[in-house]
Structure formats: C-alpha cells, structure tokens
Short mmCIF file of C-alpha atoms and ligand atoms in Angstrom, two decimals:
data_model
loop_
_atom_site.label_atom_id
_atom_site.label_comp_id
_atom_site.label_asym_id
_atom_site.label_seq_id
_atom_site.Cartn_x
_atom_site.Cartn_y
_atom_site.Cartn_z
CA MET A 928 0.00 0.00 0.00
CA GLN A 929 0.89 3.62 -0.43
CA SER A 930 -0.44 6.78 1.17
CA PHE A 931 -3.58 8.04 -0.51
CA GLN A 932 -3.14 11.42 -2.18
CA PRO A 933 -6.52 12.80 -3.23
CA PRO A 934 -6.59 14.86 -6.43
CA ARG A 935 -7.25 18.58 -6.05
CA ARG A 936 -10.96 19.18 -6.67
CA ILE A 937 -13.32 22.12 -6.59
CA LEU A 938 -16.53 20.92 -4.98
CA MET A 939 -19.69 22.47 -6.42
CA GLY A 940 -22.05 19.54 -6.18
CA PRO A 941 -24.77 18.75 -3.61
CA GLY A 942 -22.13 18.22 -0.87
CA PRO A 943 -19.46 17.84 0.29
CA SER A 944 -18.43 21.45 -0.30
CA ASP A 945 -14.88 22.80 -0.28
CA VAL A 946 -13.26 22.58 3.15
CA SER A 947 -11.14 25.58 4.06
CA PRO A 948 -7.45 25.16 4.97
CA ARG A 949 -8.12 26.30 8.55
CA VAL A 950 -10.65 23.50 9.07
CA LEU A 951 -8.32 20.94 7.49
CA ALA A 952 -5.55 22.15 9.81
CA ALA A 953 -7.81 21.82 12.85
CA LEU A 954 -8.58 18.19 11.92
CA SER A 955 -4.91 17.26 12.14
CA ARG A 956 -4.33 18.54 15.69
CA PRO A 957 -3.29 15.90 18.26
CA THR A 958 -5.99 13.47 19.33
CA ILE A 959 -6.80 13.61 23.05
CA GLY A 960 -9.09 11.41 25.14
CA HIS A 961 -12.83 11.96 24.89
CA LEU A 962 -13.14 12.15 28.68
CA ASP A 963 -10.20 14.57 28.97
CA PRO A 964 -11.34 17.75 30.75
CA GLU A 965 -10.03 19.82 27.81
CA PHE A 966 -12.14 17.80 25.41
CA GLN A 967 -15.20 18.22 27.60
CA GLY A 968 -14.64 21.98 27.38
CA LEU A 969 -14.67 21.67 23.59
CA MET A 970 -17.94 19.70 23.74
CA GLU A 971 -19.55 22.44 25.83
CA GLU A 972 -18.43 25.12 23.36
CA ILE A 973 -19.80 23.16 20.42
CA LYS A 974 -23.16 22.65 22.16
CA ALA A 975 -23.46 26.39 22.84
CA ALA A 976 -22.33 27.30 19.30
CA LEU A 977 -24.94 24.96 17.79
CA GLN A 978 -27.67 26.56 19.92
CA ARG A 979 -26.59 29.91 18.49
CA LEU A 980 -26.32 28.65 14.91
CA PHE A 981 -29.78 26.99 14.97
CA ASN A 982 -31.19 29.89 17.03
CA ALA A 983 -32.36 27.28 19.52
CA PRO A 984 -31.47 28.62 23.00
CA ASP A 985 -33.98 26.31 24.73
CA HIS A 986 -33.22 23.18 22.70
CA ALA A 987 -30.66 20.50 23.56
CA CYS A 988 -28.09 20.68 20.74
CA VAL A 989 -25.40 18.06 20.07
CA PRO A 990 -23.42 16.80 17.06
CA LEU A 991 -24.25 13.14 16.37
CA PRO A 992 -21.23 10.97 15.42
CA ALA A 993 -22.35 10.15 11.85
CA PRO A 994 -23.46 12.01 8.68
CA GLY A 995 -26.73 13.89 8.10
CA THR A 996 -28.73 10.72 7.58
CA ALA A 997 -27.98 9.84 11.23
CA GLY A 998 -29.74 13.01 12.32
CA MET A 999 -32.73 11.95 10.25
CA GLU A 1000 -32.66 8.45 11.69
CA ALA A 1001 -32.27 9.74 15.26
CA ALA A 1002 -35.23 12.10 14.85
CA ILE A 1003 -37.52 9.43 13.40
CA MET A 1004 -36.48 6.52 15.63
CA ASN A 1005 -36.62 8.50 18.89
CA LEU A 1006 -39.99 10.16 18.27
CA LEU A 1007 -41.93 7.33 16.64
CA GLU A 1008 -43.15 4.12 18.26
CA PRO A 1009 -44.97 1.25 16.54
CA GLY A 1010 -48.53 2.24 15.68
CA ASP A 1011 -47.93 6.01 15.81
CA ARG A 1012 -49.22 8.01 12.86
CA ALA A 1013 -46.64 10.03 10.92
CA VAL A 1014 -47.37 12.55 8.15
CA ILE A 1015 -44.38 13.10 5.90
CA ALA A 1016 -44.11 15.64 3.09
CA VAL A 1017 -42.26 14.15 0.12
CA ASN A 1018 -41.04 16.63 -2.50
CA GLY A 1019 -37.75 14.94 -3.36
CA ALA A 1020 -35.33 12.17 -2.41
CA PHE A 1021 -34.84 13.12 1.24
CA GLY A 1022 -38.55 13.31 2.12
CA GLY A 1023 -38.82 9.83 0.60
CA ARG A 1024 -35.98 8.62 2.82
CA MET A 1025 -37.77 9.95 5.93
CA ALA A 1026 -40.95 8.08 4.94
CA ASP A 1027 -38.97 4.84 4.50
CA MET A 1028 -37.41 5.25 7.96
CA ALA A 1029 -40.76 6.03 9.61
CA GLY A 1030 -42.16 2.80 8.16
CA ARG A 1031 -39.17 0.89 9.57
CA ALA A 1032 -39.93 2.46 12.98
CA GLY A 1033 -43.33 0.72 12.79
CA ALA A 1034 -45.31 3.92 12.31
CA SER A 1035 -48.36 4.17 10.11
CA VAL A 1036 -47.03 6.53 7.46
CA VAL A 1037 -49.06 8.98 5.39
CA THR A 1038 -47.04 10.75 2.70
CA VAL A 1039 -48.06 14.03 1.08
CA ASP A 1040 -46.47 13.69 -2.35
CA HIS A 1041 -45.37 16.60 -4.52
CA ASP A 1042 -43.85 16.95 -7.97
CA TRP A 1043 -40.07 17.24 -7.72
CA GLY A 1044 -39.00 20.89 -7.81
CA GLN A 1045 -42.06 22.10 -5.86
CA PRO A 1046 -41.93 23.44 -2.28
CA VAL A 1047 -43.97 21.63 0.38
CA ASP A 1048 -47.66 22.66 0.21
CA VAL A 1049 -48.89 23.82 3.62
CA ALA A 1050 -52.62 23.38 2.93
CA ARG A 1051 -52.28 19.81 1.67
CA CYS A 1052 -50.13 18.85 4.66
CA GLU A 1053 -52.62 20.43 7.03
CA ALA A 1054 -55.44 18.43 5.44
CA ALA A 1055 -53.46 15.22 6.11
CA LEU A 1056 -52.82 16.26 9.72
CA ALA A 1057 -56.50 17.03 10.28
CA GLU A 1058 -57.57 13.51 9.27
CA ALA A 1059 -56.41 11.71 12.43
CA PRO A 1060 -54.29 12.24 15.57
CA THR A 1061 -50.67 12.38 14.44
CA LYS A 1062 -47.47 11.95 16.44
CA VAL A 1063 -44.97 13.41 13.95
CA PHE A 1064 -45.05 15.75 10.97
CA ALA A 1065 -41.77 15.77 9.02
CA PHE A 1066 -40.51 17.75 6.04
CA VAL A 1067 -37.31 18.90 4.37
CA HIS A 1068 -36.53 22.62 4.58
CA ALA A 1069 -33.99 22.66 1.72
CA GLU A 1070 -34.56 19.72 -0.67
CA THR A 1071 -31.09 19.10 -2.07
CA SER A 1072 -32.36 16.68 -4.71
CA THR A 1073 -34.39 19.45 -6.40
CA GLY A 1074 -33.15 22.85 -5.17
CA ALA A 1075 -36.55 23.84 -3.71
CA ARG A 1076 -36.96 25.76 -0.44
CA SER A 1077 -40.02 25.21 1.74
CA ASP A 1078 -41.53 27.65 4.22
CA ALA A 1079 -40.63 26.13 7.58
CA GLY A 1080 -42.50 28.56 9.87
CA PRO A 1081 -46.06 27.80 8.65
CA LEU A 1082 -45.24 24.08 8.35
CA CYS A 1083 -44.11 23.88 12.00
CA ALA A 1084 -47.22 25.89 12.98
CA ILE A 1085 -49.64 23.35 11.46
CA ALA A 1086 -47.84 20.55 13.30
CA ARG A 1087 -48.36 22.33 16.62
CA LYS A 1088 -51.97 23.24 15.81
CA HIS A 1089 -52.75 19.54 15.28
CA GLY A 1090 -50.75 18.29 18.28
CA ALA A 1091 -47.91 16.71 16.26
CA LEU A 1092 -44.18 17.04 16.88
CA SER A 1093 -42.32 18.59 13.94
CA ILE A 1094 -39.14 17.19 12.38
CA VAL A 1095 -37.30 19.56 10.05
CA ASP A 1096 -34.43 18.43 7.81
CA CYS A 1097 -32.03 21.39 7.70
CA VAL A 1098 -29.04 19.46 6.33
CA THR A 1099 -28.56 21.80 3.37
CA SER A 1100 -30.21 24.93 4.78
CA LEU A 1101 -28.12 25.48 7.94
CA GLY A 1102 -25.54 28.19 7.25
CA GLY A 1103 -26.87 29.02 3.77
CA ILE A 1104 -30.35 30.41 4.42
CA VAL A 1105 -32.09 31.49 7.63
CA VAL A 1106 -32.69 28.63 10.09
CA ASP A 1107 -34.73 29.92 13.03
CA VAL A 1108 -35.64 27.00 15.26
CA ALA A 1109 -37.00 29.18 18.09
CA GLY A 1110 -38.97 31.39 15.70
CA TRP A 1111 -40.47 28.33 14.00
CA ASP A 1112 -41.02 26.61 17.37
CA ALA A 1113 -39.73 23.41 15.71
CA ASP A 1114 -39.23 20.20 17.70
CA VAL A 1115 -36.39 18.21 16.15
CA VAL A 1116 -34.09 19.85 13.63
CA TYR A 1117 -30.95 18.22 12.24
CA SER A 1118 -28.19 19.12 9.81
CA GLY A 1119 -24.87 17.87 8.44
CA THR A 1120 -21.36 19.24 8.39
CA GLN A 1121 -20.47 18.92 4.69
CA LYS A 1122 -22.97 21.29 3.15
CA CYS A 1123 -23.04 24.97 4.12
CA LEU A 1124 -20.88 24.44 7.24
CA SER A 1125 -17.99 23.40 4.96
CA ALA A 1126 -16.51 20.83 7.32
CA PRO A 1127 -15.89 17.25 6.16
CA PRO A 1128 -18.85 14.85 6.22
CA GLY A 1129 -19.34 12.66 9.28
CA LEU A 1130 -21.24 14.67 11.89
CA SER A 1131 -24.88 15.60 12.26
CA PRO A 1132 -25.76 18.56 14.49
CA ILE A 1133 -29.23 18.09 15.98
CA ALA A 1134 -31.55 20.20 18.17
CA LEU A 1135 -34.37 18.82 20.36
CA SER A 1136 -37.14 20.86 21.98
CA LYS A 1137 -38.33 20.27 25.54
CA ARG A 1138 -41.52 18.75 24.08
CA ALA A 1139 -39.44 16.30 22.03
CA GLN A 1140 -37.27 15.42 25.04
CA ALA A 1141 -40.38 14.74 27.14
CA ALA A 1142 -41.84 12.53 24.40
CA ILE A 1143 -38.60 10.54 24.22
CA SER A 1144 -38.21 10.05 27.95
CA GLY A 1145 -41.88 9.02 28.17
CA ARG A 1146 -41.73 6.34 25.45
CA LYS A 1147 -43.60 3.10 26.05
CA GLU A 1148 -40.82 1.00 24.56
CA LYS A 1149 -37.07 1.48 24.18
CA VAL A 1150 -35.67 3.20 21.09
CA ARG A 1151 -34.70 0.33 18.80
CA ASN A 1152 -31.27 1.60 17.81
CA TRP A 1153 -28.81 1.92 20.64
CA LEU A 1154 -26.27 4.45 19.34
CA LEU A 1155 -28.87 7.09 18.53
CA ASP A 1156 -31.12 6.60 21.60
CA PHE A 1157 -31.28 10.07 23.14
CA ASN A 1158 -32.09 8.68 26.56
CA LEU A 1159 -28.57 7.19 26.59
CA LEU A 1160 -26.85 9.80 24.43
CA MET A 1161 -27.78 12.78 26.58
CA ALA A 1162 -25.98 11.31 29.59
CA TYR A 1163 -22.79 11.49 27.50
CA TRP A 1164 -23.33 14.96 26.08
CA GLY A 1165 -25.37 16.22 29.04
CA GLY A 1166 -22.61 17.89 31.03
CA ASP A 1167 -22.46 18.84 34.71
CA GLY A 1168 -19.43 16.64 35.24
CA GLY A 1169 -21.60 13.53 35.08
CA ARG A 1170 -20.38 12.27 31.72
CA THR A 1171 -20.14 8.53 31.39
CA TYR A 1172 -18.81 6.47 28.55
CA HIS A 1173 -21.38 5.89 25.82
CA HIS A 1174 -19.38 5.82 22.59
CA THR A 1175 -16.02 7.38 21.71
CA ALA A 1176 -16.72 10.78 20.19
CA PRO A 1177 -15.06 11.37 16.78
CA ILE A 1178 -12.56 13.70 18.41
CA ASN A 1179 -10.71 15.14 15.43
CA ALA A 1180 -13.89 15.53 13.40
CA LEU A 1181 -15.19 17.67 16.27
CA TYR A 1182 -12.06 19.86 16.09
CA GLY A 1183 -13.03 20.45 12.45
CA LEU A 1184 -16.65 21.30 13.25
CA HIS A 1185 -15.50 23.64 16.02
CA GLU A 1186 -13.19 25.49 13.62
CA SER A 1187 -15.91 25.81 10.99
CA LEU A 1188 -18.23 27.29 13.64
CA VAL A 1189 -15.51 29.78 14.65
CA ALA A 1190 -15.20 30.78 10.97
CA ILE A 1191 -18.98 31.22 10.56
CA PHE A 1192 -19.26 33.46 13.61
CA GLU A 1193 -16.20 35.45 12.51
CA GLU A 1194 -17.87 36.17 9.19
CA GLY A 1195 -21.28 36.60 10.83
CA GLN A 1196 -24.27 34.34 10.21
CA GLN A 1197 -26.22 37.06 8.44
CA ALA A 1198 -23.21 38.01 6.30
CA ALA A 1199 -22.81 34.38 5.23
CA ILE A 1200 -26.48 34.21 4.22
CA VAL A 1201 -26.15 37.42 2.20
CA ARG A 1202 -23.04 35.99 0.52
CA HIS A 1203 -24.91 32.82 -0.51
CA ALA A 1204 -27.75 34.93 -1.97
CA ARG A 1205 -25.34 37.14 -3.93
CA MET A 1206 -23.43 34.23 -5.41
CA HIS A 1207 -26.69 32.54 -6.36
CA ALA A 1208 -27.92 35.68 -8.15
CA ALA A 1209 -24.63 35.88 -10.07
CA LEU A 1210 -24.66 32.18 -11.01
CA VAL A 1211 -28.28 32.29 -12.21
CA ALA A 1212 -27.62 35.44 -14.27
CA GLY A 1213 -24.68 33.66 -15.91
CA ILE A 1214 -26.62 30.44 -16.48
CA GLU A 1215 -29.45 32.32 -18.17
CA ALA A 1216 -27.07 34.45 -20.26
CA ALA A 1217 -25.55 31.18 -21.48
CA GLY A 1218 -28.99 30.16 -22.75
CA LEU A 1219 -29.78 27.64 -19.98
CA SER A 1220 -32.73 27.64 -17.59
CA MET A 1221 -33.43 26.78 -13.96
CA LEU A 1222 -35.77 23.98 -12.82
CA VAL A 1223 -37.27 25.69 -9.76
CA ALA A 1224 -39.51 28.80 -9.86
CA GLU A 1225 -37.57 31.91 -8.84
CA GLN A 1226 -39.33 32.49 -5.50
CA ASP A 1227 -38.72 28.89 -4.34
CA ARG A 1228 -35.04 28.56 -5.27
CA LEU A 1229 -32.35 27.63 -2.80
CA PRO A 1230 -29.26 29.83 -3.21
CA GLN A 1231 -26.97 26.98 -2.17
CA LEU A 1232 -28.32 24.32 -4.57
CA ASN A 1233 -29.02 25.29 -8.15
CA THR A 1234 -30.79 22.82 -10.47
CA VAL A 1235 -30.06 23.70 -14.09
CA ARG A 1236 -32.01 22.02 -16.89
CA VAL A 1237 -29.96 20.00 -19.38
CA PRO A 1238 -30.76 21.37 -22.86
CA ALA A 1239 -32.15 18.98 -25.48
CA GLY A 1240 -29.40 17.14 -27.35
CA VAL A 1241 -26.76 17.61 -24.63
CA ASP A 1242 -25.31 14.54 -22.89
CA GLU A 1243 -25.68 15.35 -19.18
CA ALA A 1244 -22.97 12.95 -17.96
CA ALA A 1245 -20.47 14.01 -20.64
CA VAL A 1246 -20.64 17.60 -19.39
CA ARG A 1247 -19.88 16.51 -15.82
CA THR A 1248 -17.02 14.36 -17.06
CA HIS A 1249 -15.63 17.29 -19.07
CA VAL A 1250 -15.61 19.77 -16.19
CA LEU A 1251 -14.07 17.20 -13.85
CA LYS A 1252 -11.33 16.27 -16.30
CA HIS A 1253 -10.44 19.76 -17.54
CA TRP A 1254 -11.25 21.94 -14.52
CA ASP A 1255 -11.10 19.57 -11.52
CA LEU A 1256 -14.66 20.73 -10.95
CA GLU A 1257 -17.33 18.51 -9.43
CA ILE A 1258 -20.98 19.29 -10.11
CA GLY A 1259 -23.90 16.97 -9.29
CA ALA A 1260 -26.26 14.87 -11.39
CA GLY A 1261 -30.04 14.66 -11.07
CA LEU A 1262 -31.60 11.99 -8.83
CA GLY A 1263 -34.77 9.93 -9.29
CA PRO A 1264 -37.13 11.47 -11.85
CA LEU A 1265 -34.59 14.24 -12.51
CA LYS A 1266 -31.83 11.81 -13.56
CA GLY A 1267 -30.36 13.00 -16.85
CA GLN A 1268 -32.62 16.08 -16.72
CA VAL A 1269 -30.63 18.50 -14.55
CA TRP A 1270 -27.26 19.36 -13.13
CA ARG A 1271 -27.10 20.28 -9.45
CA ILE A 1272 -24.66 23.10 -8.80
CA GLY A 1273 -23.83 23.73 -5.16
CA LEU A 1274 -22.82 27.11 -3.76
CA MET A 1275 -22.34 25.91 -0.22
CA GLY A 1276 -20.22 27.48 2.49
CA ALA A 1277 -16.62 27.93 1.33
CA SER A 1278 -17.76 27.07 -2.24
CA ALA A 1279 -19.99 30.18 -2.38
CA THR A 1280 -17.46 32.69 -3.73
CA ALA A 1281 -17.22 34.84 -6.85
CA TRP A 1282 -14.24 32.76 -7.95
CA HIS A 1283 -16.32 29.56 -7.82
CA VAL A 1284 -19.18 31.17 -9.77
CA ARG A 1285 -16.85 32.44 -12.52
CA LEU A 1286 -14.95 29.16 -12.73
CA CYS A 1287 -18.13 27.11 -12.95
CA LEU A 1288 -19.64 29.28 -15.70
CA THR A 1289 -16.42 29.17 -17.70
CA ALA A 1290 -16.09 25.40 -17.38
CA LEU A 1291 -19.76 24.72 -18.10
CA CYS A 1292 -19.78 26.89 -21.24
CA GLU A 1293 -16.64 25.16 -22.48
CA ALA A 1294 -18.18 21.71 -21.91
CA LEU A 1295 -21.43 22.69 -23.64
CA THR A 1296 -19.56 24.17 -26.60
CA ALA A 1297 -17.54 20.94 -26.90
CA GLN A 1298 -20.90 19.18 -27.35
CA GLY A 1299 -21.96 21.50 -30.14
CA TYR A 1300 -24.29 23.59 -27.94
CA ALA A 1301 -23.28 27.22 -28.40
CA ALA A 1302 -22.89 28.67 -24.88
CA ASP A 1303 -21.33 32.12 -24.77
CA ALA A 1304 -18.91 32.16 -21.82
CA LYS A 1305 -18.16 35.85 -22.27
CA ALA A 1306 -21.83 36.78 -22.02
CA ALA A 1307 -22.28 34.44 -19.03
CA LEU A 1308 -19.36 36.00 -17.14
CA ALA A 1309 -20.49 39.54 -17.95
CA ALA A 1310 -23.99 38.80 -16.62
CA ALA A 1311 -22.56 37.24 -13.45
CA ASP A 1312 -20.08 40.07 -12.93
CA ALA A 1313 -22.90 42.62 -13.20
CA LYS A 1314 -24.45 40.99 -10.09
CA LEU A 1315 -21.15 40.90 -8.22
CA THR A 1316 -20.24 44.59 -8.36
C1 PLP B 2098 -27.15 15.53 2.27
C2 PLP B 2098 -28.53 15.45 2.83
C3 PLP B 2098 -28.94 14.48 3.74
C4 PLP B 2098 -28.06 13.33 4.14
O1 PLP B 2098 -26.87 13.71 4.65
P1 PLP B 2098 -25.63 12.67 4.61
O2 PLP B 2098 -24.58 13.43 5.32
O3 PLP B 2098 -25.37 12.42 3.16
O4 PLP B 2098 -26.04 11.46 5.33
C5 PLP B 2098 -30.21 14.55 4.26
N1 PLP B 2098 -31.07 15.52 3.90
C6 PLP B 2098 -30.73 16.46 3.00
C7 PLP B 2098 -31.72 17.51 2.63
C8 PLP B 2098 -29.46 16.46 2.45
O5 PLP B 2098 -29.11 17.40 1.56
#
C-alpha cells in the first residue's frame, strides 16, 4: 500500500463542499481522550455554538457521530413508536428517505407527495394532519435533490396546531439560508457538516425541543437503535461533570466542526447568508445568459443548490465528465425522476465565492460548446459580474 493522495478538486455539487485550509488544519491537531477535561470543554463550546447557529437557546443541541442521515434516523427513531401516525411531506429524495425510515420504525405513514421541484404545500399537509391524531409531521426545509426551499414557519405551525411534533431536515439549509428553530417553534431539527458548514462529512448537528425530550423520555418501549437513543446519548453529552462512557466521540472531526463554527461566527451568520444569496444571483444570471434555464420557480429557489435544466441534445454525464477532467470541478447529477434532466450546482459554504461562480460558468460553457451547444462564456461571465459589483 501507499499513502492516498486525493486529487485537487473544486466541490460544487450537492455536498461535500470545499473545506477551508483552517478546518483541514484543525482536523490534524493531536488526538486527546474523549473524557479529557479539555475535550469536555470543547464539547460544551460546540453545544453552545450549535444553539446559536440553529437559534435554539432552549433546545438541547449536540453533534451526532455520523453524517446527516444519522440526524434523520435519530429524529424518526426517537420520536416514533410502533402504531404512531406520521405525516411526511415528500417533494424529493430526502422526504422519501424519511418516509422509509418512519415505516421501519413501525409507524403508520401517510405521505403528502409533490412533484419534484415544488416546495412543500402547507394546505395539503394540514389536510393530512386534520384527518387523524398524528405523532410526527416531518418535512425537508432545503430539498437538495431538487433545489426547492419550503416555508418552515407555517409548516411547524400546522404541526403544533394539530398536536404533532415537527421534524425539520435542515441538512442543506443550515448556514446558507435562515434557520430559526426558536422562531419556527420546531421540535427536532438536524443538519450535516459537509454542506453549508464546509466541514468534512461525518457529523450531524441536531436540536431537540423540551416537548421532544419529554416525548422521548416518556416512550412506552425502548428506542430500537442503541447508538442514537437520546435517553442514553444525553448522559454522555449532558454535562455537569456527570459524563459517562457511551461511545467514543469522533474527536478530530469535532475539532473540524468547532473550527468551521468559529469561521462562521467570525464572518457573521447574516453576512454568510447574504453571501450565498449574492453568489446565487450571479450564477443564475450567468446560467441564463448562457442560454440555460433553472428547474425551480424563482421564489422557491435555494441559493446553495441550483438545479439547471440539461438542454435537449446535450449529454448530461459528458458535461460533468468534461468539467471534472479539464477543470477539476465537481458538479452533481439529477436523482430519481430528474436523472439525466438536470445538473445540481452547489454554492455551499466555502464554495460560495465569486471565484467559484466564474470558474463554474467558464467550465460549463466550455463543456457545452464541446458538445456543439453554443454557450457564450463571455456573455455568461459579464452577466454574473454585473451581479457581483
Ligand atoms: C445531504 C442530505 C442528507 C443526508 O446527509 P448525509 O450526510 O449524506 O447522510 C439529508 N437531507 C438532505 C436535505 C441532504 O441534503
């Protein structure tokens, strides 16, 4: 064997996003014990920083030791017991994954299905909640498979009105658009590190309301997965000097998350959100000047995940291969019904810069032109630049 040397890549897909040198440096600091008092200090800082980032001062916030899907699984498995009714909005791949998990938890699952590219429809979800007593209402805030943003405030409000606990997937939204857990009065909200937080994949920050904590401690039967059972997990992350061994925290990964949180607060959360919006406006202007069009209606678009329609006659995969080979640039393919129909261009965290926008437009126009589709890179860059001044 030899040491693995990854190629240099520019990450503009649906995640992971580019990781800054300061986060990479933090990851390589010396490993210490997870019960070391210094490490416990780090855990406390991360918990407080996540409360600030989610705007969830009254929620319990911890980073779970696995990627975003673990946050989803923890939310579903801790809140649902066999026989409970769950209403799940499905407007893309990740809503579908939540419905699959809820079925595995033994819940009776009602999905509210949408066309891909649409935001979640509040009235249709409310109609499903009104039909019968419901334990959990779950939806995805930023659907990474389509690039659509849903309106989390009204969706959490209908859950409360009908006595259901809300689960909100904020894997792609956190750090890129406003996430306001207290303002929404949401119950369980989870995210991931490799999207707009720009840390490597492998951790899932999660926030639990007091209502959610009470529901979990009052369960009739034990949570069926051990690692993600909050009744056990909170004794490890709970603090007050009472920490007992539960699992070994991914110590160096937490150094990386901590550094990415320091960077976000240095820039300012609001400034980061404005930056994502600006870069999105510039990218879309360039895309449209190149003769391409966006999948999602303007008012529902996510700045951090841009779905661009593949023009007729263009080989979707060949374009991705071209930009990877000639520009070291990764962009994403469509999933499910959008396979072959769209590219997914991420502007997440450290990948949301003017340099990334200009590089992506240049590379994309070159790849399209190589396929015989006339895309004017000069016009695309001029349109983007006009939004960046
Ligand atoms: C990426 C993503 C996930 C899953 O996160 P992993 O880290 O890949 O497990 C879940 N939901 C949404 C909306 C995502 O974008």
